[in-house]
Backbone as ProteinMPNN parsed JSONL, in Angstrom:
{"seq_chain_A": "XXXXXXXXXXXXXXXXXXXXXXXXXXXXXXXXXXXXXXXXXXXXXXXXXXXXXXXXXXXXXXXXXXXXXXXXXXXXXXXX", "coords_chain_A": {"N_chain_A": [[82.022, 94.845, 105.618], [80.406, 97.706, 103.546], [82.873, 99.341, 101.27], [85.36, 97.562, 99.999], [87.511, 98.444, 97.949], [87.609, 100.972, 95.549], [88.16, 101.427, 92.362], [89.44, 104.507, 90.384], [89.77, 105.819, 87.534], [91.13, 108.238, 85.633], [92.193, 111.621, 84.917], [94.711, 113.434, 85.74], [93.803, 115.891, 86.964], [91.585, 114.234, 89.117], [93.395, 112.049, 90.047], [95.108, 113.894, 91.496], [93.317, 114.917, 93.128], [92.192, 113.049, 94.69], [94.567, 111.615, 95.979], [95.501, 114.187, 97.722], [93.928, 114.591, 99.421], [94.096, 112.254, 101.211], [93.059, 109.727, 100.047], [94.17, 107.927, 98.767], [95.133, 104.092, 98.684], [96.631, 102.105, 96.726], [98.45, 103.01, 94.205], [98.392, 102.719, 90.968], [100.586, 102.647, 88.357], [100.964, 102.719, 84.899], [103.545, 102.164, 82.237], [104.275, 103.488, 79.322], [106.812, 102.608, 76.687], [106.887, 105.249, 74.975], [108.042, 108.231, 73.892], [106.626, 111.361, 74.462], [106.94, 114.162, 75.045], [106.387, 117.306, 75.767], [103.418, 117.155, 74.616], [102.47, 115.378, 76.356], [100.525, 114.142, 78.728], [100.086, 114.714, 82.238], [100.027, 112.918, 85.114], [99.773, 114.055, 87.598], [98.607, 116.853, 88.522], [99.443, 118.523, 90.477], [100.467, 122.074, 91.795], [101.311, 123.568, 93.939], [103.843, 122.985, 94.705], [106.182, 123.497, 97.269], [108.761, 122.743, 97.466], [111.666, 120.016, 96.503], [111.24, 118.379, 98.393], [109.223, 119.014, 99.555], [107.129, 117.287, 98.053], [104.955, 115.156, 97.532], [105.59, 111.409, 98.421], [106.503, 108.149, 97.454], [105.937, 104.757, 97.955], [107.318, 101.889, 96.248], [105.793, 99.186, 95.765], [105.689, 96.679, 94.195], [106.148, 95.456, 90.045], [105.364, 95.032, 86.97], [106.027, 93.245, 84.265], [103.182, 94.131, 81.176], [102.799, 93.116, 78.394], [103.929, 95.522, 76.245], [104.13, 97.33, 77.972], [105.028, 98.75, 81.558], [103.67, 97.741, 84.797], [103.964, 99.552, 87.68], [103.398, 99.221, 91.129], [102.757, 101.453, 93.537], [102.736, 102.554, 96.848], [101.255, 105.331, 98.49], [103.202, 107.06, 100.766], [102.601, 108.237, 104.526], [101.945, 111.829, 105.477], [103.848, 113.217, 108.358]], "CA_chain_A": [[80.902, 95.627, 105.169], [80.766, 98.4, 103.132], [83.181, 99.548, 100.157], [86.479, 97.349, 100.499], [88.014, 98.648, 96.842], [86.862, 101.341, 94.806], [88.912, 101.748, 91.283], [89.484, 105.515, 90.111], [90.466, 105.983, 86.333], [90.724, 109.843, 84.957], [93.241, 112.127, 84.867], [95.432, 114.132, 86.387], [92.833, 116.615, 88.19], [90.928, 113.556, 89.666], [94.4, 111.735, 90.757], [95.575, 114.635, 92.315], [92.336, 115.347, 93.847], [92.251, 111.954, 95.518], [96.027, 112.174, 96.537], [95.705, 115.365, 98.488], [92.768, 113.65, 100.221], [94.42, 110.778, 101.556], [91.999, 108.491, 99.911], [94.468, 106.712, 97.844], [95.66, 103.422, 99.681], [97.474, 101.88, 95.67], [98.594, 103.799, 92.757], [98.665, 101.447, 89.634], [101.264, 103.371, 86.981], [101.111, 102.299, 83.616], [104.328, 103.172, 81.678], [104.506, 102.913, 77.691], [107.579, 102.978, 75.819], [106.828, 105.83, 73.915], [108.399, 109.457, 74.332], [105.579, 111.918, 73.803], [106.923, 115.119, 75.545], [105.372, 118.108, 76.348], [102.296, 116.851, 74.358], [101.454, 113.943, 77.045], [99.332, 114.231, 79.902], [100.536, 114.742, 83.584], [98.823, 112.36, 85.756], [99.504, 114.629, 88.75], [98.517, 118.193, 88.584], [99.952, 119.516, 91.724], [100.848, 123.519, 91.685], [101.662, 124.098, 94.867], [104.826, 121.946, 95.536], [107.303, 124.532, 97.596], [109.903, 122.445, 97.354], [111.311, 118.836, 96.496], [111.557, 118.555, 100.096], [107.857, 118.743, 99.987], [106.409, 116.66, 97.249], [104.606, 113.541, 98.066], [106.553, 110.517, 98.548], [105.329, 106.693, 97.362], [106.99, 103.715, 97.996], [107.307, 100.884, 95.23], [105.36, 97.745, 95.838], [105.762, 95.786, 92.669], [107.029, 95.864, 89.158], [105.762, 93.849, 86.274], [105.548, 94.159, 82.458], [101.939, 94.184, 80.921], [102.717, 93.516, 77.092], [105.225, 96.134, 76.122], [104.182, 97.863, 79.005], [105.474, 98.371, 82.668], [103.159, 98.178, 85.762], [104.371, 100.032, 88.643], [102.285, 100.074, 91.91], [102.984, 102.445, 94.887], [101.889, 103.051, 98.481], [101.565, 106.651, 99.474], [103.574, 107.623, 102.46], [101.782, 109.488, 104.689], [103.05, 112.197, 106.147], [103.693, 113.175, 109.464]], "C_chain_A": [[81.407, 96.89, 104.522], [81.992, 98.512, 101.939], [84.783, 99.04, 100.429], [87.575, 98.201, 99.446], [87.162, 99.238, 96.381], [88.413, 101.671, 93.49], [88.208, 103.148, 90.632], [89.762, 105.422, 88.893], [90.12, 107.845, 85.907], [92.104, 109.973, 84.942], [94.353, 112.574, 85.784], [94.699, 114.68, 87.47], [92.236, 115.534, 89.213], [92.142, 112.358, 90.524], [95.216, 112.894, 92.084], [94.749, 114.685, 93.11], [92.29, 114.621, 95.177], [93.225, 111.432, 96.055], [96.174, 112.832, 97.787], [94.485, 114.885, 99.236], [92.654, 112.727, 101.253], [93.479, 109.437, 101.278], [92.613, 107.325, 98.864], [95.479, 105.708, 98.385], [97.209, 102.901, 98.561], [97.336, 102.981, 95.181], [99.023, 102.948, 91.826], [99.225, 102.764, 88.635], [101.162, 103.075, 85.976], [102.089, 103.257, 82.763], [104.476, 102.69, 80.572], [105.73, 103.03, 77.447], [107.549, 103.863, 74.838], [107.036, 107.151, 74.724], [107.466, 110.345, 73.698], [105.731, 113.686, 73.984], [106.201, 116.216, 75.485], [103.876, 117.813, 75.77], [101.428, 116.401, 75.098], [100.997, 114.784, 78.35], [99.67, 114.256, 81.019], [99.73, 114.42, 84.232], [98.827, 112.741, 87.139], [99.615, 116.117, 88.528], [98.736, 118.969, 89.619], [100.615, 121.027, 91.243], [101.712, 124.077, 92.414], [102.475, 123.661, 95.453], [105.857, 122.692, 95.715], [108.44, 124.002, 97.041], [109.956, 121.012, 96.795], [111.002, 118.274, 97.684], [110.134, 117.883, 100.405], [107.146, 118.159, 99.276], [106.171, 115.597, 97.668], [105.516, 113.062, 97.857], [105.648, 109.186, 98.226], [106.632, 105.966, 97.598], [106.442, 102.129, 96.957], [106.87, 99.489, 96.045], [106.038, 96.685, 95.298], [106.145, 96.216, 91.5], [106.547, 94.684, 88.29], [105.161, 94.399, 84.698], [104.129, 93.211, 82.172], [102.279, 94.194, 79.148], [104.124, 94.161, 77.17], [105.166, 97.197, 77.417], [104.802, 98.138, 80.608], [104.36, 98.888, 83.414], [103.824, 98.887, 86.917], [103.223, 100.242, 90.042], [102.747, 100.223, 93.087], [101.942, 102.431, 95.908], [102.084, 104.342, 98.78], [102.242, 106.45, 100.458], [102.829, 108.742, 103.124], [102.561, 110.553, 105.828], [103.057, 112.631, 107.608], [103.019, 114.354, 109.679]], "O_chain_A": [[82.556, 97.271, 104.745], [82.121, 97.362, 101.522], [85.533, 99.846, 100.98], [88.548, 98.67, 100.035], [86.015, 98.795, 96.41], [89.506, 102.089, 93.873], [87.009, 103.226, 90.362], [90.392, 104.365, 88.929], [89.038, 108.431, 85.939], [92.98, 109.108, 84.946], [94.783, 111.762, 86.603], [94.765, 114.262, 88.626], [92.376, 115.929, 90.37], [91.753, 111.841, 91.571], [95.689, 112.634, 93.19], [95.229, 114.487, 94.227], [92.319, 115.1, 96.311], [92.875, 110.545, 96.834], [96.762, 112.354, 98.758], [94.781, 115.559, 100.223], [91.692, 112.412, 101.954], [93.25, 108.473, 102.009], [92.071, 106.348, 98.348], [96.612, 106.133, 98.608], [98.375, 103.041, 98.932], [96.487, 103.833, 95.443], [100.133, 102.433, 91.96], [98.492, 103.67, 88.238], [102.286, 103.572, 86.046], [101.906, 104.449, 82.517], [104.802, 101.505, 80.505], [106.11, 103.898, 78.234], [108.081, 103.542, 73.776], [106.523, 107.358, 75.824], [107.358, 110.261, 72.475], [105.0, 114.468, 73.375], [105.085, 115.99, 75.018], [102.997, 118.264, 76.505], [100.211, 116.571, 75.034], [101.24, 115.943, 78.686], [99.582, 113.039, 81.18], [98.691, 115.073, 84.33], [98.148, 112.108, 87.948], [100.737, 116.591, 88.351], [98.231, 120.09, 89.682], [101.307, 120.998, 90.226], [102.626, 124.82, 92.057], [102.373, 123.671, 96.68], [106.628, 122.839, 94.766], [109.107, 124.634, 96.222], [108.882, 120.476, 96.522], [110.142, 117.402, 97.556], [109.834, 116.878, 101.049], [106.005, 118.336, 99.701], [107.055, 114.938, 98.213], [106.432, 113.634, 97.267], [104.47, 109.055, 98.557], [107.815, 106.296, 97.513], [105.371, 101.532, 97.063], [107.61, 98.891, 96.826], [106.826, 95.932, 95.87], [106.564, 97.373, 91.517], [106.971, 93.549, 88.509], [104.425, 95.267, 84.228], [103.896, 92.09, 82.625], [102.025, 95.248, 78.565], [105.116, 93.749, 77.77], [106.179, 97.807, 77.759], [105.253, 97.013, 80.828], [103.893, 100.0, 83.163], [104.85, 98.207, 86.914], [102.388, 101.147, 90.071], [103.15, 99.259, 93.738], [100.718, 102.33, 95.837], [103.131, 104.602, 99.374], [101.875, 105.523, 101.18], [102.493, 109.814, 102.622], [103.4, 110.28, 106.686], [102.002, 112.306, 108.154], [102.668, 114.665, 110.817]]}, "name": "protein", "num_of_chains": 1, "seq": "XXXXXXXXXXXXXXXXXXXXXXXXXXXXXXXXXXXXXXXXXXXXXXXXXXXXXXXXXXXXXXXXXXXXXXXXXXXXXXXX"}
């Protein structure tokens, strides 16, 4: 009963949001082949990361190409 899967799409603010939340069980990556630097889009807007020490952590599921694309999908770790 109730909501087994809900799919998120946005940005950065709304990934992070739901991150720092613990409401995200996957993370589906989508990685292009194309170098876009500082132009492109950061799909995690975190600010406040003291250290590396302290930045979330995911752990790699899977791995498969989409086209010219690569999927990547992660499990949060959660922390202690």
């Amino acid at each position: 009963r109730g909501v087994q899967m809900l799919l998120c799409e946005g940005g950065g603010e709304l990934a992070t949001s739901l991150l720092n939340a613990g409401l995200v069980q996957r993370l589906l990556v989508y990685t292009a082949p194309v170098l876009i630097g500082a132009l492109g889009r950061s799909f995690f807007e975190e600010r406040t990361i003291a250290s590396l020490m302290a930045a979330p952590r995911l752990s790699l599921l899977s791995t498969r190409r989409v086209g010219r694309d690569v999927l990547s999908v992660y499990e949060p770790q959660r922390r202690n």
